[in-house]
Coordinates of N, CA and C in Angstrom, one line a residue:
X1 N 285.6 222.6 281.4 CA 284.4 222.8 282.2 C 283.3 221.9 281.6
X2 N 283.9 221.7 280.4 CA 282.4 220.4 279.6 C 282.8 219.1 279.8
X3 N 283.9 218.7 280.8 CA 284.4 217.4 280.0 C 284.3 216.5 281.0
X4 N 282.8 216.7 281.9 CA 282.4 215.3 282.7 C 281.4 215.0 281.7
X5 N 281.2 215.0 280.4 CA 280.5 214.8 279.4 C 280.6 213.0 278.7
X6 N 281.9 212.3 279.7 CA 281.7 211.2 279.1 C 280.8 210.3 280.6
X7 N 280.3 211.0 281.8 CA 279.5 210.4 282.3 C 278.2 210.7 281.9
X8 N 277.6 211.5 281.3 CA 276.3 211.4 280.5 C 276.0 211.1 279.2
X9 N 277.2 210.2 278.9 CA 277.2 209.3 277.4 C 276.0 208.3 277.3
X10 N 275.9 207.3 278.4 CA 274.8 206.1 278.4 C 273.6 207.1 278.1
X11 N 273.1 207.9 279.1 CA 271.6 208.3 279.3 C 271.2 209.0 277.8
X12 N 272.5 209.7 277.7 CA 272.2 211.0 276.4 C 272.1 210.0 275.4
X13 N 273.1 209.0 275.1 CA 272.6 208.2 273.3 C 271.9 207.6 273.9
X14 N 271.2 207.3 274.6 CA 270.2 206.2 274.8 C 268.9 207.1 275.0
X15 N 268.7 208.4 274.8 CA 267.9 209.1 274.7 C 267.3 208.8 273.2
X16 N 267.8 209.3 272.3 CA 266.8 208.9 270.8 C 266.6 207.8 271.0
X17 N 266.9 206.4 271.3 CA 265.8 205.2 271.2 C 264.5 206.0 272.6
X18 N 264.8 205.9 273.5 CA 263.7 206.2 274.2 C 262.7 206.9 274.0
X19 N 263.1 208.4 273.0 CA 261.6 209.0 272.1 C 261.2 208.0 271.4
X20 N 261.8 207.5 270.7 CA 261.4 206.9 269.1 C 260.5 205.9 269.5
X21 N 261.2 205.1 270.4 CA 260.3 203.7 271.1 C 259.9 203.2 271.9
X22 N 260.1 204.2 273.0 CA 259.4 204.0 274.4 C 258.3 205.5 274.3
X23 N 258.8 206.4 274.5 CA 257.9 207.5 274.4 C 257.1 207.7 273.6
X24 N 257.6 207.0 272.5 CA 256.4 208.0 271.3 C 254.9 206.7 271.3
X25 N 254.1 207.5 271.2 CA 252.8 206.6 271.0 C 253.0 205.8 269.4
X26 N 251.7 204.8 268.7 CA 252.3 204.0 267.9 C 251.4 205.3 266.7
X27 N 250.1 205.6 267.3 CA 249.4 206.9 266.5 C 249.3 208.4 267.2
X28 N 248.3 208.9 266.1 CA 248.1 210.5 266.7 C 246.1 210.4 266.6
X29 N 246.5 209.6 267.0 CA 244.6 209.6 267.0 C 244.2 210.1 268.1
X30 N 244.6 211.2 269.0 CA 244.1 212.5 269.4 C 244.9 213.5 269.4
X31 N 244.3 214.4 270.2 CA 245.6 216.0 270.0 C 246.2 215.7 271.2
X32 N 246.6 214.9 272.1 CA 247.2 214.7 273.3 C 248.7 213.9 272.8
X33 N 248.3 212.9 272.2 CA 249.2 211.8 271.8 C 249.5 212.6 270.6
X34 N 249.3 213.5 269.8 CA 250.1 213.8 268.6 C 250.9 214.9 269.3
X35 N 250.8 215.8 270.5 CA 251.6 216.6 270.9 C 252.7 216.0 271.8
X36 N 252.4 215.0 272.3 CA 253.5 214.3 272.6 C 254.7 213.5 271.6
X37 N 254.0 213.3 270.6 CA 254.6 212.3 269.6 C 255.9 213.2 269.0
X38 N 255.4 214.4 268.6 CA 256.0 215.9 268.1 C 256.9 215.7 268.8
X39 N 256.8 215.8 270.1 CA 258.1 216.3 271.2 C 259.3 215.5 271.4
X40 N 258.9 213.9 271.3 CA 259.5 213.0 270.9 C 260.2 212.7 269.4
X41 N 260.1 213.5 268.5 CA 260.3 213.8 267.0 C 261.6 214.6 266.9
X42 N 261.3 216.1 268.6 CA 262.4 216.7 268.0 C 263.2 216.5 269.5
X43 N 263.2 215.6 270.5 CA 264.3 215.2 271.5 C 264.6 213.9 270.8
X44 N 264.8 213.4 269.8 CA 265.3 212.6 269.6 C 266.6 213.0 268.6
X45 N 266.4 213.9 268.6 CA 268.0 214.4 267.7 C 269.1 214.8 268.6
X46 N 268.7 214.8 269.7 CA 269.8 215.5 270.9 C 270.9 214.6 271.2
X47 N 270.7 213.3 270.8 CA 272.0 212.2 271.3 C 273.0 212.6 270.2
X48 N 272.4 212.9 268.7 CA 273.3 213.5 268.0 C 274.1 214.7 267.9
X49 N 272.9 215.6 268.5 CA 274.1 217.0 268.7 C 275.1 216.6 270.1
X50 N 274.6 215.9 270.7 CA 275.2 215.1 272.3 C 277.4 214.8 271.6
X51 N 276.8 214.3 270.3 CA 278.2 213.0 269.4 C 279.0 214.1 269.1
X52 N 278.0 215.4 268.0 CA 278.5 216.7 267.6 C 279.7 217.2 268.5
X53 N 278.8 217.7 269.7 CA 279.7 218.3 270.5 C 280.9 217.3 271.0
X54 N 281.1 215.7 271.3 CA 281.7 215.4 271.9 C 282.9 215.8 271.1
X55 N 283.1 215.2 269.4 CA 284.0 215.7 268.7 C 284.6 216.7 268.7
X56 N 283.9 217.8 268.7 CA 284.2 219.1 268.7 C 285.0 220.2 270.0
X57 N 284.9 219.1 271.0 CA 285.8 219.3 272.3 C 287.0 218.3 272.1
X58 N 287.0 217.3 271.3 CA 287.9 216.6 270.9 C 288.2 215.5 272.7
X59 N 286.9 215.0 272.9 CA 287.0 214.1 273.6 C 287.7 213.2 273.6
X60 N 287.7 212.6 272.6 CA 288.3 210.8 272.5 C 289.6 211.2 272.9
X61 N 290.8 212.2 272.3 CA 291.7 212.5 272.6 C 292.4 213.0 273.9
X62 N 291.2 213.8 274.7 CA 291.6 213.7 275.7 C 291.6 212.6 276.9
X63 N 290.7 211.6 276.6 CA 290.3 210.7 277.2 C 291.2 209.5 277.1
X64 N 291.7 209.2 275.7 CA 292.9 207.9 275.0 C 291.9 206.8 275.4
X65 N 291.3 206.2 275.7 CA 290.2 205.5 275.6 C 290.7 204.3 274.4
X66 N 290.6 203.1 274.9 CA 290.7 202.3 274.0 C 288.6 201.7 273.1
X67 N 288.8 201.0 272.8 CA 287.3 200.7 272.6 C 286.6 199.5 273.9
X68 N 287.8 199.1 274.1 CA 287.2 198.2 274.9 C 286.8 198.9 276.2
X69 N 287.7 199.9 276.6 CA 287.5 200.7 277.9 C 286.1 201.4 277.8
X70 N 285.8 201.7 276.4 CA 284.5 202.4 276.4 C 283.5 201.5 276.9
X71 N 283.2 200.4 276.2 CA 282.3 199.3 276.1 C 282.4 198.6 278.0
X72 N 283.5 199.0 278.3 CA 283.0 198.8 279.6 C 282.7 199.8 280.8
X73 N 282.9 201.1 280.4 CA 282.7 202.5 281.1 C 281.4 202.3 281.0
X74 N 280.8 202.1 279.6 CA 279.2 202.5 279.5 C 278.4 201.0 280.0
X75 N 278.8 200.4 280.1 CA 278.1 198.6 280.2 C 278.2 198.1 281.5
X76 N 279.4 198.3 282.2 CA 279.8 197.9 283.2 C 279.9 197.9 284.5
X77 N 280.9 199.4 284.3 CA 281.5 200.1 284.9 C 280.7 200.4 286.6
X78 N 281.0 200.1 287.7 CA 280.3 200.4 288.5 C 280.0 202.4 289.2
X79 N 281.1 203.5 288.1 CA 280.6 204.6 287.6 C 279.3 204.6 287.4
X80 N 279.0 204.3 286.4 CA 278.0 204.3 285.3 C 276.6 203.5 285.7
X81 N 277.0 202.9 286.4 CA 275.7 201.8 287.4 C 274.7 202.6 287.3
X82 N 274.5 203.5 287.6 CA 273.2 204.6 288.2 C 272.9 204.6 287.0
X83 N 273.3 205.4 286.1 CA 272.9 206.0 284.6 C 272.0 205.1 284.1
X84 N 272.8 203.7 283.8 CA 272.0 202.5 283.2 C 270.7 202.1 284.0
X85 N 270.8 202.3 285.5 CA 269.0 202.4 286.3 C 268.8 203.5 285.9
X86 N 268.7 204.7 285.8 CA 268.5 206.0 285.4 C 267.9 205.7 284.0
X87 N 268.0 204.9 283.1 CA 267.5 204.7 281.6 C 266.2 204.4 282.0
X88 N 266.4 203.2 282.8 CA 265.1 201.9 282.7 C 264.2 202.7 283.9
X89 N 264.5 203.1 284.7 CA 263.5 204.1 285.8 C 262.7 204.9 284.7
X90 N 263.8 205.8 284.1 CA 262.9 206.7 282.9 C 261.8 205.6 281.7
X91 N 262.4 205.1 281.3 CA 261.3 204.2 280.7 C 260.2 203.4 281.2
X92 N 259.9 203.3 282.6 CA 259.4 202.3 283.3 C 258.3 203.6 283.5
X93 N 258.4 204.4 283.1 CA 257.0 205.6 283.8 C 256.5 205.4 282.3
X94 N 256.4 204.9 281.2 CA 255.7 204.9 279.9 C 254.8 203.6 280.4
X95 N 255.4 203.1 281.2 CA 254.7 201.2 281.5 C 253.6 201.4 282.1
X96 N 253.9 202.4 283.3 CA 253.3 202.7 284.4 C 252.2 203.7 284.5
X97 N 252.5 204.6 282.8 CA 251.4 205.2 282.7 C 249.9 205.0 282.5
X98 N 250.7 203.6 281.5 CA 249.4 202.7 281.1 C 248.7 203.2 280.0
X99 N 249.6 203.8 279.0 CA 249.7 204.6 277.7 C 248.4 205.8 277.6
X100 N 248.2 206.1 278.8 CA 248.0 208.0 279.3 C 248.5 208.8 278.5
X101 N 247.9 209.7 277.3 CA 248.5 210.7 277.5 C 248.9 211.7 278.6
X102 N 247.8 211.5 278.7 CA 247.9 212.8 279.8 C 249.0 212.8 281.1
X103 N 248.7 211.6 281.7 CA 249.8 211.0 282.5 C 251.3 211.1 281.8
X104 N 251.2 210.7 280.5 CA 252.7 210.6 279.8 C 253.3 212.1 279.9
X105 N 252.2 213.1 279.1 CA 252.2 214.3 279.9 C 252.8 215.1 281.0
X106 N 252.5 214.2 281.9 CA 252.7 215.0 283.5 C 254.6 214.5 283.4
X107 N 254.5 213.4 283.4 CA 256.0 213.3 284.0 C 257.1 213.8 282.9
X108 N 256.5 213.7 281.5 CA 257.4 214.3 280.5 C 257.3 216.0 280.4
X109 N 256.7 216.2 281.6 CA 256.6 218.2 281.6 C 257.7 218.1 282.5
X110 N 258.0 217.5 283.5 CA 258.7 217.4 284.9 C 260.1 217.1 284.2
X111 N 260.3 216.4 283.5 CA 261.6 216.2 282.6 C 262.0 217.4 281.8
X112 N 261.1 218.0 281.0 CA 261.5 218.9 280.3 C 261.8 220.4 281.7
X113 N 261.1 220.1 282.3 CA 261.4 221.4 283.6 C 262.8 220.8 283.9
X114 N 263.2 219.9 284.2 CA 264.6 219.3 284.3 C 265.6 219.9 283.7
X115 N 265.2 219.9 282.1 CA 266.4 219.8 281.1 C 266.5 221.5 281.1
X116 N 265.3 221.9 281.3 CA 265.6 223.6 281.2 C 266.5 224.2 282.1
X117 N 266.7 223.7 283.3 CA 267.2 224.4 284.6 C 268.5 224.3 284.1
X118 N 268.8 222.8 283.8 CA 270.4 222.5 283.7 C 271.0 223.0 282.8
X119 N 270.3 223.1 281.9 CA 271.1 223.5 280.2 C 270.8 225.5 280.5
X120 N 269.5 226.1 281.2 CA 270.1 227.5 281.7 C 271.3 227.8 282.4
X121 N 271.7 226.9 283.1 CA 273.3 226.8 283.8 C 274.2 226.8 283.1
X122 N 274.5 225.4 282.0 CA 275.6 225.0 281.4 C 275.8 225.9 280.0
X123 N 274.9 226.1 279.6 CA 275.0 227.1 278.1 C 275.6 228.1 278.1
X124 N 275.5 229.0 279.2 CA 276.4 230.5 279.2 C 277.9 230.1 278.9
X125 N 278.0 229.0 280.2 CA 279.1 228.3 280.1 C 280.0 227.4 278.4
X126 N 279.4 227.0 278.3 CA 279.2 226.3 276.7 C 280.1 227.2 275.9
X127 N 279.0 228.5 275.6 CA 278.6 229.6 274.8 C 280.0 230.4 275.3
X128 N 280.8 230.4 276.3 CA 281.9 231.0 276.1 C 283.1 230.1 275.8
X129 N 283.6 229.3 275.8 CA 284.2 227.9 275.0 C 283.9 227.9 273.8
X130 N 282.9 228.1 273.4 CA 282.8 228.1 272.1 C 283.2 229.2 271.3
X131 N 283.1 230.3 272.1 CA 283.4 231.8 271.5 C 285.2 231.4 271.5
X132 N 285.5 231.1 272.7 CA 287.3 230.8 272.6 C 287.9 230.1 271.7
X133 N 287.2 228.8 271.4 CA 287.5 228.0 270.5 C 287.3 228.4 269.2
X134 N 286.1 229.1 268.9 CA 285.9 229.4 267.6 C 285.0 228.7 266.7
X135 N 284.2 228.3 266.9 CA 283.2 226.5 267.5 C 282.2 226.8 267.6
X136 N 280.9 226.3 267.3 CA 279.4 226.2 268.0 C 279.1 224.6 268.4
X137 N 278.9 224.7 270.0 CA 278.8 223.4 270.9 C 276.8 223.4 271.2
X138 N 276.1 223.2 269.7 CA 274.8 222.9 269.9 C 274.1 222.1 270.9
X139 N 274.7 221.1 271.2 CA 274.4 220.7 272.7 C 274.3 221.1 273.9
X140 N 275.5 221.5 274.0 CA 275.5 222.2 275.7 C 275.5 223.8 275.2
X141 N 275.1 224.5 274.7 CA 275.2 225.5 274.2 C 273.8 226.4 274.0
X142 N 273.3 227.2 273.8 CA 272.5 227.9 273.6 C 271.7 227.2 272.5
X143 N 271.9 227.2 271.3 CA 271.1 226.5 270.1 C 269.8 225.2 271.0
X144 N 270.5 224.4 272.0 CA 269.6 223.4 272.7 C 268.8 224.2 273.8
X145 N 269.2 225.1 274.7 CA 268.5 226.2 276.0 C 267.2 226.2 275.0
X146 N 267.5 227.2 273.6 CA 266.4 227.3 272.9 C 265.2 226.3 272.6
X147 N 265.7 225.2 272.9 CA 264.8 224.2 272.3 C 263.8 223.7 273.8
X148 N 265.0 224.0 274.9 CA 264.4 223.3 276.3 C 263.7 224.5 277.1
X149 N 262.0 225.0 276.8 CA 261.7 226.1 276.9 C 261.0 225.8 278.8
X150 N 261.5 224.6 279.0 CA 261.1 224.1 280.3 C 259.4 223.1 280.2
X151 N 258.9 223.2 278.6 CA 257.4 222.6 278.3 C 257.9 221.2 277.4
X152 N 257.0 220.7 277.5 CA 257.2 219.6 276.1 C 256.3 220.3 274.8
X153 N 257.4 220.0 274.0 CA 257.5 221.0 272.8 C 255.6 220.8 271.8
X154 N 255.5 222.6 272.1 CA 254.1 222.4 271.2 C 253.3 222.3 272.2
X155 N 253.0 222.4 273.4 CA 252.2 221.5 274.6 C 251.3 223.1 274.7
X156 N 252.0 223.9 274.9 CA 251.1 225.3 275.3 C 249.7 225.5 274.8
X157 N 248.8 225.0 275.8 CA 247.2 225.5 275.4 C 246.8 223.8 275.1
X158 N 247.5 222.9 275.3 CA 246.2 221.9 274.8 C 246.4 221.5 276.4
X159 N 247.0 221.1 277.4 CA 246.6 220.3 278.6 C 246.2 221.4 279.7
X160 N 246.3 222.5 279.7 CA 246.1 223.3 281.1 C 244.6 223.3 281.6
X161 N 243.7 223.3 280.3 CA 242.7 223.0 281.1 C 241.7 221.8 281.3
X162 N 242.5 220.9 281.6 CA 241.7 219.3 281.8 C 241.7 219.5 283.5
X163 N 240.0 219.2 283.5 CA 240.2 219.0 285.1 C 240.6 217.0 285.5
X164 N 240.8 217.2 286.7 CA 241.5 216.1 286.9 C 240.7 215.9 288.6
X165 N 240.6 214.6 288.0 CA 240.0 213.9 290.2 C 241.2 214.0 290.9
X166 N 240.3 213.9 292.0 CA 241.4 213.6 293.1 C 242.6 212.4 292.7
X167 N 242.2 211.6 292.6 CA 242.6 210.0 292.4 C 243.5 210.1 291.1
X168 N 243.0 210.8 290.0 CA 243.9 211.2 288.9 C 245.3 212.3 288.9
X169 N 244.6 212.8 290.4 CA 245.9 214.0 290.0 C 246.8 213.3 290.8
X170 N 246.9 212.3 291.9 CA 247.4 211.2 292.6 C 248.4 211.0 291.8
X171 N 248.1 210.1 291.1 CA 248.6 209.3 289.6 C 249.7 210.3 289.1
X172 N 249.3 211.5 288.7 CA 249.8 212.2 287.8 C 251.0 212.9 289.1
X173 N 250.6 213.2 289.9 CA 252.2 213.8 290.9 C 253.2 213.0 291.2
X174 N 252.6 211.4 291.5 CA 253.6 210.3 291.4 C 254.3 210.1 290.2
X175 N 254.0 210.2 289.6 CA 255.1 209.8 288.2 C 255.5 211.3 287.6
X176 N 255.2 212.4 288.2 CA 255.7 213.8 288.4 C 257.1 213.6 288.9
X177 N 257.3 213.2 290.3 CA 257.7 213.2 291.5 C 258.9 212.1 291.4
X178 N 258.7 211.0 290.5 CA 259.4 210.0 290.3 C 260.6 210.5 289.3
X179 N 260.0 211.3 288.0 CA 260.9 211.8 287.2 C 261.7 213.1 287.7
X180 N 261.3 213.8 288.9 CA 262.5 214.6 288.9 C 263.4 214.0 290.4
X181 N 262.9 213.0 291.2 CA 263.7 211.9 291.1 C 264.7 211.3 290.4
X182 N 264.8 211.4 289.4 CA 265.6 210.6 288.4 C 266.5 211.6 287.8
X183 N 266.0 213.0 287.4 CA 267.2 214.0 287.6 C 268.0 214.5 288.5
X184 N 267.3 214.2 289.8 CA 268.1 215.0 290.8 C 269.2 214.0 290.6
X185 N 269.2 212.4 291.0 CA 270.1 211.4 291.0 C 271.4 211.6 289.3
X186 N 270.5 212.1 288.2 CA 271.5 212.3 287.0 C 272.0 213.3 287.5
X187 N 271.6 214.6 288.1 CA 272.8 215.7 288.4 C 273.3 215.2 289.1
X188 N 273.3 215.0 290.3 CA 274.3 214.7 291.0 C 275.3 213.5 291.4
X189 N 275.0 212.7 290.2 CA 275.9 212.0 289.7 C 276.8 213.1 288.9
X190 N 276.5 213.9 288.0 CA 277.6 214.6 287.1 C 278.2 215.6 288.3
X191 N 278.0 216.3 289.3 CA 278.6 216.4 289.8 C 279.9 216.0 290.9
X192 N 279.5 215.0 291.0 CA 280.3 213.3 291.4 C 281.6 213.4 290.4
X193 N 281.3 212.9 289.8 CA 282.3 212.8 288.4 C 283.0 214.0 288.5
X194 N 282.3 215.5 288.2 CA 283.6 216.5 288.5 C 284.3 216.4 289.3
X195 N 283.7 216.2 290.6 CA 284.3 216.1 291.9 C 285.7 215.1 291.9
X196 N 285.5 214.3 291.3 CA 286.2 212.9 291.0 C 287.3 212.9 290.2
X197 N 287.0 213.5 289.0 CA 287.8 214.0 287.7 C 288.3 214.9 287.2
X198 N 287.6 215.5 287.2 CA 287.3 217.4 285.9 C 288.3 218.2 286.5
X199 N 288.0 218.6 288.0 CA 288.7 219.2 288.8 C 290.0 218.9 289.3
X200 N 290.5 217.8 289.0 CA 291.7 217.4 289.7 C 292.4 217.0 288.3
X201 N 291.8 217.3 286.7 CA 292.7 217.1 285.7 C 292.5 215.5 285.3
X202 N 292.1 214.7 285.9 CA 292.0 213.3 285.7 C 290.8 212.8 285.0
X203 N 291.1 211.9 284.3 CA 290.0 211.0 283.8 C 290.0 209.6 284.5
X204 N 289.0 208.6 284.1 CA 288.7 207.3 284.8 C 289.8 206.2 283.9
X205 N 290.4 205.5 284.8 CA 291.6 205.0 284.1 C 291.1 203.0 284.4
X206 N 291.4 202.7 283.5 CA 290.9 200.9 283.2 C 292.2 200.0 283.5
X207 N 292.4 199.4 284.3 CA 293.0 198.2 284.5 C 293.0 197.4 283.1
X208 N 294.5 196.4 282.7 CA 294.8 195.8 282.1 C 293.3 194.5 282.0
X209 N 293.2 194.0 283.3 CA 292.3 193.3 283.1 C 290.8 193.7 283.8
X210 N 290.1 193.7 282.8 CA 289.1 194.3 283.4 C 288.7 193.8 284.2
X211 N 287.9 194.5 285.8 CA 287.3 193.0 286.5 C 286.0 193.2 285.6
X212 N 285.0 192.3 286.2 CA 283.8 191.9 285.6 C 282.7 191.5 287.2
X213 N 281.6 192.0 286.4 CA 280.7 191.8 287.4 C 280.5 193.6 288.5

């Protein structure tokens, strides 16, 4: 039930660079930008419990995966096409913010409302796999639900009461509106992939020669 997990490989390791160096501000020279910086501090460990768990389902082995096949699943692969726009879409709202906190704010609340819905789904799920196995799957598991409280971490009480113009709250629903755009397209891409794979026992299989392009 976890093992469309090698289609949210790009997004997920490519998550710690995007706190560290797209998200995070360069200071904390206000309480805006230091509660954002925080949240980026502790979503950047998630591509690692992401690796944790893949081991721990014993991915590679079910997969047989050569190295090259990986390098072109995640790089290439016209699968994976979306995910790799899915990165740069998500990064392209830090550009667009125009280094806002507040703005940075808005659409990094809409992300975290994201992560909470889906990992409320998948963790019960997780959480009994792991009980079978004998195993704790931190990732998709309960241990992360805990961390995705649906806020960006630490946020409670510093932005709820900024009033906002007309023209500002504009701003701030568009790049709201953009980012849960970009999850609906990541779920339902992972659904795709079950649809494709999970369910029918199969994984994505690579030709001797790879095409290109």
């Amino acid at each position: 039930k976890l093992l469309f997990a090698p289609v949210m490989a790009h997004f997920i390791m490519n998550f710690r660079d995007m706190n560290k160096w797209v998200i995070r501000f360069d200071n904390n020279d206000n309480e805006y930008k230091a509660v954002i910086n925080g949240g980026t501090i502790e979503d950047e460990t998630h591509s690692r419990l992401f690796l944790e768990d893949w081991r721990k389902l014993y991915i590679d082995d079910k997969l047989n995966w050569k190295a090259s096949d990986v390098i072109y699943w995640l790089f290439i692969s016209q699968k994976m096409e979306c995910f790799r726009k899915f990165g740069i879409d998500f990064m392209r709202l830090c550009v667009d913010d125009g280094g806002d906190p507040i703005l940075r704010y808005a659409h990094s609340e809409s992300g975290e409302t994201c992560g909470n819905i889906f990992f409320s789904k998948i963790s019960p799920i997780a959480d009994q796999i792991a009980n079978k196995l004998g195993i704790s799957l931190r990732y998709f598991g309960t241990f992360h639900l805990n961390l995705e409280n649906g806020h960006v971490w630490k946020s409670e009480g510093i932005f709820e009461n900024i009033e906002l113009s007309p023209d500002y709250y504009k701003k701030m629903a568009a790049l709201s509106k953009r980012m849960f755009d970009i999850f609906k397209g990541i779920h339902d891409s992972f659904y795709e992939y079950l649809s494709s794979y999970v369910i029918n026992g199969s994984n994505p299989v690579f030709l001797e020669s790879l095409p290109v392009g």
